[in-house]
Amino acid sequence: MKVVECVPNISDGRNPEVYNAVAEAAAAVAGVELLDVDPGVETNRTVITFVGEPEAVLEGAFQLVKKSYELIDMRTHQGAHGRQGATDVCPFVPVGGVTMDDCVELANRLGERVGEELGVPVFLYEYAATRPERRSLADIRQGEYEALADKLKTEEFAPDYGPADFVPSFGAMVAGARKFLVAYNVDLNVTDKRWANRVAFDVREKGRTVKGVQQPGMLKAVRGVGWFIPEYGCAQVSMNLVDLDVTPVHAAFDACDESARNRGIRVTGSELVGLIPKQSMLDAGVHYLTRMNRSPGVPEADVVHAAVRSLGLNEVSDFDP
């Protein structure tokens, strides 16, 4: 059986009637299984996860984008998370019986259809990128929605699909193919996002620029920024772990903990946005059990419990494995 995962991020996390309707537009397609809908109030963004066979997932993705086009108006959007479109990003992930090239084809087909039928600009990223400078989502999204009108007038920002026109109500969409990505936030015992940014710059691969010189961070395959989430009452290091084989979730947590302690602050817990592969939780559980000189040869549920407790995944919201 061929299985593809699709993880669209839409620019609404405050209106359940909106983000649930957008998610249901995908779920209504035969062969699509909706796995998770994870809204964020302060980020004003919802991460939606669904799976199925390639053709079903492709149709589900288009129906989701179409519904977001109908229900979300970017002209009034405000939120802590970077964004430039109603459906901001729509990646395809190979799960079983499909290759990354298959997912690249799906991204191209979605981009072409969205561009033609909805008349909005579409850009391709990660493994579907048509040029090196478009591999990174952050690079494509630079300046966010507010910069789109001017960027679309330039030759270097011509979309891969759709017209090079600014559509005020929708913005632009980025589609692509990628490996499993984990959106992971580490909580700090401070409310000033400047502290969170300092920790993020310490750990993320890009690091920071000091006197014109780029100083890389502690971890590979990690992108990160700091922000403050009023609903949680704390600042967070917000990270995308883009290759779990290179940097697993427990390594990201430990690096943030080390950086925070060196700066006189503390990590108090963490938060997963969307889904994470079970193996990543098992790896984290084994890591922390081993550090405690306890045997990791216990039932899987106990290993996962050790990971949940060690990573503090229940601090800001309930975490149900």
Tab-separated table of C-alpha atoms in Angstrom:
chain	number	residue	atom	x	y	z
A	1	MET	CA	0.000	0.000	0.000
A	2	LYS	CA	1.249	3.485	-0.889
A	3	VAL	CA	0.931	6.005	1.936
A	4	VAL	CA	1.688	9.748	1.843
A	5	GLU	CA	1.405	12.220	4.694
A	6	CYS	CA	0.362	15.826	4.084
A	7	VAL	CA	0.888	18.523	6.732
A	8	PRO	CA	-0.657	21.833	5.648
A	9	ASN	CA	-0.215	24.847	7.922
A	10	ILE	CA	-3.066	27.344	7.633
A	11	SER	CA	-3.165	30.927	8.889
A	12	ASP	CA	-5.947	30.616	11.443
A	13	GLY	CA	-5.709	29.194	14.930
A	14	ARG	CA	-8.338	31.280	16.712
A	15	ASN	CA	-11.596	30.366	14.996
A	16	PRO	CA	-12.617	26.707	15.387
A	17	GLU	CA	-15.386	27.100	12.831
A	18	VAL	CA	-12.725	28.091	10.292
A	19	TYR	CA	-9.832	25.702	10.934
A	20	ASN	CA	-12.136	22.734	11.522
A	21	ALA	CA	-13.992	23.439	8.263
A	22	VAL	CA	-10.684	23.634	6.400
A	23	ALA	CA	-9.537	20.329	7.911
A	24	GLU	CA	-12.877	18.674	7.128
A	25	ALA	CA	-12.561	19.711	3.483
A	26	ALA	CA	-9.591	17.355	3.241
A	27	ALA	CA	-11.145	14.673	5.442
A	28	ALA	CA	-14.251	14.558	3.223
A	29	VAL	CA	-12.213	13.136	0.336
A	30	ALA	CA	-12.554	9.346	0.069
A	31	GLY	CA	-9.353	7.621	1.137
A	32	VAL	CA	-8.091	10.479	3.339
A	33	GLU	CA	-7.613	9.860	7.062
A	34	LEU	CA	-7.404	12.989	9.198
A	35	LEU	CA	-4.908	12.371	12.007
A	36	ASP	CA	-4.506	15.673	13.825
A	37	VAL	CA	-5.690	19.289	13.980
A	38	ASP	CA	-3.423	21.397	16.203
A	39	PRO	CA	-4.376	25.097	16.506
A	40	GLY	CA	-2.358	27.808	18.247
A	41	VAL	CA	-4.028	30.979	19.508
A	42	GLU	CA	-1.001	33.254	19.797
A	43	THR	CA	0.571	31.954	16.581
A	44	ASN	CA	-2.860	32.162	14.889
A	45	ARG	CA	-1.927	29.072	12.921
A	46	THR	CA	-3.169	25.489	12.704
A	47	VAL	CA	-1.121	22.448	11.735
A	48	ILE	CA	-3.292	19.807	10.039
A	49	THR	CA	-2.078	16.261	9.411
A	50	PHE	CA	-3.707	13.679	7.159
A	51	VAL	CA	-2.611	10.547	5.309
A	52	GLY	CA	-3.753	8.250	2.524
A	53	GLU	CA	-2.829	6.961	-0.885
A	54	PRO	CA	-1.180	9.566	-3.138
A	55	GLU	CA	-4.153	10.485	-5.350
A	56	ALA	CA	-6.513	10.805	-2.391
A	57	VAL	CA	-4.040	12.945	-0.459
A	58	LEU	CA	-3.469	15.163	-3.491
A	59	GLU	CA	-7.209	15.766	-3.863
A	60	GLY	CA	-7.548	16.330	-0.120
A	61	ALA	CA	-4.771	18.904	-0.226
A	62	PHE	CA	-6.435	20.826	-3.043
A	63	GLN	CA	-9.823	20.841	-1.318
A	64	LEU	CA	-8.162	22.096	1.867
A	65	VAL	CA	-6.405	24.927	0.012
A	66	LYS	CA	-9.658	25.822	-1.746
A	67	LYS	CA	-11.548	25.992	1.551
A	68	SER	CA	-8.846	28.158	3.125
A	69	TYR	CA	-9.112	30.442	0.087
A	70	GLU	CA	-12.827	30.800	0.809
A	71	LEU	CA	-12.662	31.259	4.585
A	72	ILE	CA	-9.396	32.989	5.517
A	73	ASP	CA	-8.664	36.645	4.790
A	74	MET	CA	-4.963	37.488	5.146
A	75	ARG	CA	-5.686	41.223	5.178
A	76	THR	CA	-6.766	40.961	8.810
A	77	HIS	CA	-4.325	38.248	9.940
A	78	GLN	CA	-2.020	38.820	12.898
A	79	GLY	CA	0.001	36.184	14.735
A	80	ALA	CA	3.365	35.342	16.263
A	81	HIS	CA	4.288	32.806	13.574
A	82	GLY	CA	5.761	33.773	10.210
A	83	ARG	CA	3.248	33.522	7.355
A	84	GLN	CA	2.491	34.722	3.843
A	85	GLY	CA	-0.622	32.808	2.799
A	86	ALA	CA	-3.987	31.453	3.916
A	87	THR	CA	-2.615	27.963	3.329
A	88	ASP	CA	0.910	29.006	4.165
A	89	VAL	CA	2.753	25.784	3.432
A	90	CYS	CA	1.643	22.361	2.180
A	91	PRO	CA	4.319	19.637	2.269
A	92	PHE	CA	4.038	15.993	1.201
A	93	VAL	CA	5.983	13.368	3.156
A	94	PRO	CA	6.694	9.794	1.967
A	95	VAL	CA	5.529	7.243	4.535
A	96	GLY	CA	5.380	3.854	2.795
A	97	GLY	CA	5.589	2.519	-0.738
A	98	VAL	CA	6.399	5.942	-2.184
A	99	THR	CA	9.614	7.854	-2.802
A	100	MET	CA	10.596	11.456	-2.276
A	101	ASP	CA	10.398	11.884	-6.059
A	102	ASP	CA	6.770	10.763	-5.916
A	103	CYS	CA	6.092	13.486	-3.351
A	104	VAL	CA	7.889	16.057	-5.520
A	105	GLU	CA	5.492	15.153	-8.314
A	106	LEU	CA	2.518	15.612	-5.974
A	107	ALA	CA	3.793	19.047	-4.937
A	108	ASN	CA	4.116	20.089	-8.569
A	109	ARG	CA	0.654	18.826	-9.456
A	110	LEU	CA	-0.882	20.613	-6.468
A	111	GLY	CA	0.970	23.822	-7.273
A	112	GLU	CA	-0.138	23.741	-10.892
A	113	ARG	CA	-3.792	23.158	-10.001
A	114	VAL	CA	-3.875	25.796	-7.251
A	115	GLY	CA	-2.224	28.305	-9.564
A	116	GLU	CA	-4.609	27.626	-12.427
A	117	GLU	CA	-7.918	27.163	-10.604
A	118	LEU	CA	-7.509	29.598	-7.697
A	119	GLY	CA	-5.264	32.116	-9.430
A	120	VAL	CA	-2.764	32.507	-6.597
A	121	PRO	CA	1.047	32.341	-6.721
A	122	VAL	CA	2.646	29.082	-5.613
A	123	PHE	CA	6.290	28.441	-4.737
A	124	LEU	CA	8.047	25.084	-4.371
A	125	TYR	CA	10.468	24.295	-1.530
A	126	GLU	CA	12.674	21.602	0.011
A	127	TYR	CA	13.068	18.572	-2.309
A	128	ALA	CA	10.622	20.129	-4.812
A	129	ALA	CA	12.543	23.419	-5.025
A	130	THR	CA	13.330	24.589	-8.554
A	131	ARG	CA	16.377	26.610	-7.474
A	132	PRO	CA	18.765	26.423	-4.501
A	133	GLU	CA	17.642	29.683	-2.904
A	134	ARG	CA	14.111	28.325	-2.639
A	135	ARG	CA	14.918	25.155	-0.738
A	136	SER	CA	14.354	26.868	2.611
A	137	LEU	CA	10.822	27.914	3.534
A	138	ALA	CA	12.187	30.751	5.646
A	139	ASP	CA	14.027	32.203	2.645
A	140	ILE	CA	10.903	32.126	0.469
A	141	ARG	CA	8.820	33.665	3.252
A	142	GLN	CA	11.265	36.488	4.034
A	143	GLY	CA	9.325	39.673	4.695
A	144	GLU	CA	6.152	37.604	5.102
A	145	TYR	CA	2.722	38.615	3.796
A	146	GLU	CA	3.475	42.321	4.129
A	147	ALA	CA	6.344	42.094	1.608
A	148	LEU	CA	4.513	40.003	-0.999
A	149	ALA	CA	3.088	42.798	-3.138
A	150	ASP	CA	6.543	44.270	-3.812
A	151	LYS	CA	8.381	40.930	-4.058
A	152	LEU	CA	6.000	39.608	-6.713
A	153	LYS	CA	6.923	42.533	-8.971
A	154	THR	CA	10.525	41.285	-9.178
A	155	GLU	CA	11.824	38.722	-11.649
A	156	GLU	CA	13.710	36.751	-9.014
A	157	PHE	CA	10.489	36.151	-7.055
A	158	ALA	CA	8.430	34.862	-9.972
A	159	PRO	CA	6.241	31.998	-8.685
A	160	ASP	CA	6.694	28.415	-9.856
A	161	TYR	CA	2.969	28.190	-10.591
A	162	GLY	CA	0.128	30.669	-10.869
A	163	PRO	CA	0.284	34.348	-11.752
A	164	ALA	CA	2.820	36.752	-10.300
A	165	ASP	CA	-0.095	38.724	-8.905
A	166	PHE	CA	-0.669	39.829	-5.352
A	167	VAL	CA	-3.938	38.331	-4.093
A	168	PRO	CA	-4.612	40.333	-0.900
A	169	SER	CA	-7.139	37.918	0.597
A	170	PHE	CA	-4.970	34.804	0.162
A	171	GLY	CA	-1.344	35.834	-0.231
A	172	ALA	CA	0.836	33.027	-1.596
A	173	MET	CA	1.299	29.319	-0.919
A	174	VAL	CA	4.423	27.201	-0.645
A	175	ALA	CA	4.176	23.506	-1.571
A	176	GLY	CA	6.905	20.914	-1.341
A	177	ALA	CA	8.223	17.488	-0.450
A	178	ARG	CA	10.254	16.794	2.661
A	179	LYS	CA	11.221	14.271	5.294
A	180	PHE	CA	9.364	14.036	8.590
A	181	LEU	CA	9.664	17.391	10.345
A	182	VAL	CA	8.945	17.927	14.013
A	183	ALA	CA	7.710	21.323	15.177
A	184	TYR	CA	9.054	21.512	18.701
A	185	ASN	CA	8.971	24.325	21.259
A	186	VAL	CA	11.045	24.426	24.451
A	187	ASP	CA	9.652	26.430	27.394
A	188	LEU	CA	11.760	28.847	29.432
A	189	ASN	CA	11.202	30.352	32.892
A	190	VAL	CA	11.169	33.878	31.433
A	191	THR	CA	8.666	36.021	29.546
A	192	ASP	CA	11.099	38.131	27.522
A	193	LYS	CA	11.450	36.685	24.012
A	194	ARG	CA	14.959	38.153	23.762
A	195	TRP	CA	16.171	35.405	26.100
A	196	ALA	CA	14.464	32.809	23.950
A	197	ASN	CA	16.089	34.255	20.843
A	198	ARG	CA	19.525	34.022	22.464
A	199	VAL	CA	18.985	30.353	23.219
A	200	ALA	CA	17.576	29.762	19.731
A	201	PHE	CA	20.631	31.383	18.145
A	202	ASP	CA	22.884	29.205	20.332
A	203	VAL	CA	21.302	25.943	19.197
A	204	ARG	CA	20.021	26.431	15.634
A	205	GLU	CA	22.235	25.436	12.711
A	206	LYS	CA	22.356	28.959	11.281
A	207	GLY	CA	23.593	30.349	14.581
A	208	ARG	CA	24.029	34.117	14.688
A	209	THR	CA	25.928	36.895	12.934
A	210	VAL	CA	28.534	38.664	15.087
A	211	LYS	CA	30.296	41.699	13.611
A	212	GLY	CA	29.554	40.484	10.110
A	213	VAL	CA	30.796	36.950	10.768
A	214	GLN	CA	28.390	33.993	10.783
A	215	GLN	CA	28.821	31.814	13.860
A	216	PRO	CA	27.080	28.421	13.489
A	217	GLY	CA	24.981	27.012	16.296
A	218	MET	CA	25.251	23.795	18.267
A	219	LEU	CA	22.933	21.596	16.192
A	220	LYS	CA	22.585	20.575	12.565
A	221	ALA	CA	19.218	20.380	10.767
A	222	VAL	CA	17.557	22.727	13.269
A	223	ARG	CA	15.859	26.030	12.551
A	224	GLY	CA	14.747	28.190	15.418
A	225	VAL	CA	13.547	31.519	16.774
A	226	GLY	CA	12.353	32.803	20.121
A	227	TRP	CA	8.907	34.118	20.959
A	228	PHE	CA	6.595	34.836	23.891
A	229	ILE	CA	3.262	33.008	24.184
A	230	PRO	CA	0.890	34.918	26.506
A	231	GLU	CA	-1.539	31.995	26.789
A	232	TYR	CA	1.291	29.924	28.323
A	233	GLY	CA	2.873	32.766	30.289
A	234	CYS	CA	6.380	31.942	29.066
A	235	ALA	CA	8.876	32.495	26.282
A	236	GLN	CA	9.680	29.541	24.036
A	237	VAL	CA	12.472	28.442	21.759
A	238	SER	CA	10.464	27.499	18.670
A	239	MET	CA	12.264	24.950	16.489
A	240	ASN	CA	11.761	22.929	13.343
A	241	LEU	CA	13.724	19.690	13.507
A	242	VAL	CA	14.073	18.998	9.804
A	243	ASP	CA	16.052	15.734	9.969
A	244	LEU	CA	15.460	13.551	13.013
A	245	ASP	CA	18.308	11.244	11.995
A	246	VAL	CA	20.697	14.176	12.421
A	247	THR	CA	19.164	15.882	15.463
A	248	PRO	CA	16.550	13.933	17.435
A	249	VAL	CA	14.093	15.674	19.738
A	250	HIS	CA	15.967	14.803	22.940
A	251	ALA	CA	19.178	16.313	21.545
A	252	ALA	CA	17.346	19.570	20.803
A	253	PHE	CA	15.890	19.637	24.322
A	254	ASP	CA	19.254	18.963	25.963
A	255	ALA	CA	20.991	21.647	23.864
A	256	CYS	CA	18.379	24.231	24.873
A	257	ASP	CA	18.767	23.172	28.498
A	258	GLU	CA	22.545	23.598	28.306
A	259	SER	CA	22.285	27.014	26.650
A	260	ALA	CA	19.649	28.225	29.120
A	261	ARG	CA	21.687	27.151	32.152
A	262	ASN	CA	24.759	28.890	30.754
A	263	ARG	CA	22.688	32.075	30.567
A	264	GLY	CA	21.293	31.771	34.091
A	265	ILE	CA	17.790	30.753	33.073
A	266	ARG	CA	15.963	27.415	33.042
A	267	VAL	CA	14.137	25.120	30.685
A	268	THR	CA	10.849	24.113	32.326
A	269	GLY	CA	9.264	21.849	29.710
A	270	SER	CA	8.465	21.569	26.035
A	271	GLU	CA	5.651	21.295	23.505
A	272	LEU	CA	5.112	19.264	20.354
A	273	VAL	CA	3.019	20.853	17.580
A	274	GLY	CA	1.370	18.233	15.399
A	275	LEU	CA	2.656	14.672	15.307
A	276	ILE	CA	5.976	12.944	15.949
A	277	PRO	CA	7.066	9.435	14.874
A	278	LYS	CA	6.716	6.924	17.702
A	279	GLN	CA	10.336	5.871	17.237
A	280	SER	CA	11.467	9.391	18.157
A	281	MET	CA	9.627	9.118	21.467
A	282	LEU	CA	11.112	5.687	22.101
A	283	ASP	CA	14.604	6.992	21.318
A	284	ALA	CA	14.088	9.868	23.761
A	285	GLY	CA	12.816	7.531	26.453
A	286	VAL	CA	15.802	5.205	26.074
A	287	HIS	CA	18.144	8.207	26.144
A	288	TYR	CA	16.809	9.477	29.477
A	289	LEU	CA	16.412	6.050	31.084
A	290	THR	CA	20.041	5.308	30.216
A	291	ARG	CA	21.161	8.626	31.717
A	292	MET	CA	19.315	7.657	34.922
A	293	ASN	CA	21.140	4.290	34.948
A	294	ARG	CA	17.791	2.570	34.540
A	295	SER	CA	17.200	-0.312	32.181
A	296	PRO	CA	15.494	0.691	28.924
A	297	GLY	CA	14.272	-2.897	28.577
A	298	VAL	CA	10.783	-2.060	29.852
A	299	PRO	CA	7.412	-2.009	28.028
A	300	GLU	CA	7.063	0.587	25.278
A	301	ALA	CA	4.449	2.520	27.250
A	302	ASP	CA	6.957	3.001	30.083
A	303	VAL	CA	9.657	4.158	27.673
A	304	VAL	CA	7.267	6.717	26.176
A	305	HIS	CA	6.242	7.823	29.679
A	306	ALA	CA	9.906	8.425	30.530
A	307	ALA	CA	10.236	10.577	27.406
A	308	VAL	CA	7.085	12.578	28.192
A	309	ARG	CA	8.196	13.270	31.762
A	310	SER	CA	11.827	14.005	30.873
A	311	LEU	CA	10.905	16.404	28.077
A	312	GLY	CA	8.192	18.067	30.179
A	313	LEU	CA	5.623	17.613	27.410
A	314	ASN	CA	2.695	18.121	29.783
A	315	GLU	CA	3.714	21.558	31.038
A	316	VAL	CA	1.754	23.915	28.785
A	317	SER	CA	-0.934	21.542	27.520
A	318	ASP	CA	-2.015	17.940	27.946
A	319	PHE	CA	0.081	15.476	25.966
A	320	ASP	CA	-1.660	12.233	25.111
A	321	PRO	CA	0.541	9.649	23.366
